Tab-separated table of C-alpha atoms and ligand atoms in Angstrom:
chain	number	residue	atom	x	y	z
A	6	MET	CA	0.000	0.000	0.000
A	7	HIS	CA	1.142	3.503	-0.718
A	8	LYS	CA	2.552	5.318	2.292
A	9	THR	CA	0.525	8.217	3.661
A	10	TYR	CA	1.641	10.913	6.051
A	11	LYS	CA	-0.668	11.952	8.873
A	12	GLY	CA	-1.151	15.200	10.711
A	13	SER	CA	-3.542	16.904	13.093
A	14	CYS	CA	-4.413	20.178	14.799
A	15	LEU	CA	-3.522	21.058	18.381
A	16	CYS	CA	-6.753	19.693	19.925
A	17	GLY	CA	-6.630	16.567	17.767
A	18	GLY	CA	-10.175	17.086	16.526
A	19	ILE	CA	-8.986	17.409	12.939
A	20	GLN	CA	-6.843	14.659	11.474
A	21	PHE	CA	-5.687	14.345	7.897
A	22	ALA	CA	-3.499	12.270	5.633
A	23	VAL	CA	-1.623	13.124	2.452
A	24	ALA	CA	-0.057	10.937	-0.222
A	25	GLY	CA	2.810	13.186	-1.293
A	26	PHE	CA	4.519	16.545	-1.184
A	27	SER	CA	5.736	19.274	-3.475
A	28	GLN	CA	9.520	19.526	-3.744
A	29	GLN	CA	9.632	23.049	-2.332
A	30	ALA	CA	8.908	24.403	1.122
A	31	ALA	CA	9.822	27.881	2.291
A	32	HIS	CA	9.700	29.911	5.454
A	33	CYS	CA	7.410	32.824	4.490
A	34	TYR	CA	7.818	36.155	6.223
A	35	CYS	CA	4.830	37.889	4.600
A	36	SER	CA	2.618	39.721	7.073
A	37	MET	CA	-0.330	37.404	6.399
A	38	CYS	CA	1.599	34.189	7.109
A	39	ARG	CA	3.059	35.789	10.221
A	40	LYS	CA	-0.396	36.754	11.525
A	41	PHE	CA	-1.921	33.399	10.570
A	42	HIS	CA	0.761	31.428	12.385
A	43	GLY	CA	1.330	33.972	15.172
A	44	ALA	CA	5.020	33.382	14.570
A	45	ALA	CA	8.139	34.930	13.047
A	46	PHE	CA	7.327	33.169	9.777
A	47	GLY	CA	4.895	30.649	8.383
A	48	THR	CA	6.012	27.433	6.733
A	49	LEU	CA	3.659	25.762	4.295
A	50	VAL	CA	4.189	22.772	2.056
A	51	GLY	CA	2.224	21.776	-1.030
A	52	VAL	CA	0.619	18.356	-0.709
A	53	GLN	CA	-1.019	15.787	-2.956
A	54	GLY	CA	-3.927	13.506	-2.178
A	55	LEU	CA	-5.121	15.295	0.944
A	56	GLN	CA	-7.876	13.484	2.876
A	57	TRP	CA	-9.543	15.002	5.924
A	58	LEU	CA	-9.954	11.937	8.180
A	59	THR	CA	-11.796	13.415	11.165
A	60	GLY	CA	-13.158	16.757	12.314
A	61	LYS	CA	-14.416	18.108	9.006
A	62	PRO	CA	-17.112	20.183	10.818
A	63	LEU	CA	-14.306	21.936	12.717
A	64	LEU	CA	-12.623	23.163	9.529
A	65	LYS	CA	-13.151	26.887	9.114
A	66	GLU	CA	-11.974	29.068	6.263
A	67	PHE	CA	-10.876	32.680	6.304
A	68	VAL	CA	-10.908	34.467	2.953
A	69	ALA	CA	-8.531	37.429	3.020
A	70	ALA	CA	-9.024	40.684	1.121
A	71	ASN	CA	-6.664	39.433	-1.605
A	72	GLY	CA	-8.766	36.281	-2.142
A	73	THR	CA	-6.383	33.796	-0.538
A	74	VAL	CA	-8.083	31.191	1.664
A	75	ARG	CA	-6.666	30.007	4.978
A	76	THR	CA	-8.049	26.986	6.805
A	77	PHE	CA	-7.927	26.565	10.551
A	78	CYS	CA	-9.485	24.562	13.402
A	79	ALA	CA	-12.545	26.258	14.928
A	80	ASN	CA	-11.900	24.564	18.270
A	81	CYS	CA	-8.186	25.131	18.934
A	82	GLY	CA	-7.290	27.746	16.328
A	83	SER	CA	-4.460	25.772	14.729
A	84	SER	CA	-3.343	27.102	11.366
A	85	LEU	CA	-3.773	24.310	8.849
A	86	GLY	CA	-4.092	25.262	5.204
A	87	PHE	CA	-3.500	27.879	2.518
A	88	ARG	CA	-4.965	28.150	-0.970
A	89	SER	CA	-4.238	30.766	-3.609
A	90	LYS	CA	-7.118	32.855	-4.936
A	91	GLY	CA	-9.308	30.693	-7.155
A	92	ALA	CA	-7.419	27.465	-6.397
A	93	LEU	CA	-9.324	24.198	-6.403
A	94	PRO	CA	-9.980	22.615	-2.965
A	95	GLY	CA	-7.313	19.955	-3.604
A	96	ASP	CA	-4.711	22.539	-4.557
A	97	ILE	CA	-3.671	23.337	-1.000
A	98	GLU	CA	-0.575	23.907	1.062
A	99	LEU	CA	-0.507	22.727	4.673
A	100	ALA	CA	1.193	24.244	7.698
A	101	ILE	CA	4.224	21.997	7.915
A	102	SER	CA	4.324	21.614	11.702
A	103	THR	CA	0.873	20.036	11.792
A	104	PHE	CA	2.383	16.734	10.585
A	105	ASP	CA	2.730	14.155	13.356
A	106	GLU	CA	5.564	12.211	11.746
A	107	GLU	CA	8.712	12.938	9.784
A	108	ILE	CA	8.014	13.874	6.182
A	109	PRO	CA	10.309	13.699	3.125
A	110	VAL	CA	10.627	17.474	2.770
A	111	ARG	CA	13.458	19.905	3.465
A	112	ILE	CA	13.002	23.664	3.822
A	113	ASP	CA	14.834	25.143	0.830
A	114	ALA	CA	14.196	28.896	0.907
A	115	GLN	CA	13.095	31.978	2.809
A	116	ILE	CA	10.577	34.172	0.989
A	117	TYR	CA	9.009	37.629	1.396
A	118	THR	CA	11.943	38.550	3.607
A	119	ALA	CA	11.274	42.251	2.915
A	120	TYR	CA	8.514	41.913	5.526
A	121	LYS	CA	10.660	40.214	8.186
A	122	PRO	CA	10.598	41.888	11.615
A	123	ALA	CA	13.950	43.137	12.870
A	124	TRP	CA	13.808	40.914	15.968
A	125	CYS	CA	14.123	37.786	13.833
A	126	GLN	CA	17.332	36.692	12.046
A	127	LEU	CA	17.380	34.976	8.680
A	128	ASP	CA	18.948	31.531	8.335
A	129	ALA	CA	22.217	32.158	6.490
A	130	SER	CA	22.259	28.617	5.132
A	131	LEU	CA	19.113	29.109	3.029
A	132	PRO	CA	18.554	31.289	-0.048
A	133	ALA	CA	16.455	34.360	0.744
A	134	PHE	CA	14.092	36.208	-1.585
A	135	LYS	CA	12.735	39.678	-0.824
A	136	GLU	CA	9.399	38.719	-2.451
A	137	GLY	CA	8.394	35.339	-3.914
A	138	ARG	CA	10.893	32.864	-5.333
A	139	SER	CA	12.511	34.090	-8.528
A	140	ARG	CA	11.756	31.632	-11.319
B	3	ZN	ZN1	-8.179	21.652	16.735
B	4	ZN	ZN1	3.290	34.184	3.321
């Protein structure tokens, strides 16, 4: 059987599994990721084959002014998902620390560093981009 990777929110009410990951994962310093995570940066990873296993009624969505959609747990407030404006429901990135096991992903960049607060230092070992990744 194909391996799946499981994760959950802080209260455990929401549990999910994914079948695979995108090859890229970045620490994002944009003001929206920082607010959403309540942290110095947010780290999201693209996933494939997402299944919500339990707690679907607890999933809440916040649609920001720019049309991006962020998913979180209505009970414990855990940040869970991010979708670009107009993205299909399956085209989602998940907050990387919600996984409950090791995953085959390595952080490979720091993005939107122009919005980084001064109290936080960049990681010198990772490429940094002032806005999104240059292509
Ligand atoms: Zn929860
Ligand atoms: Zn961001």
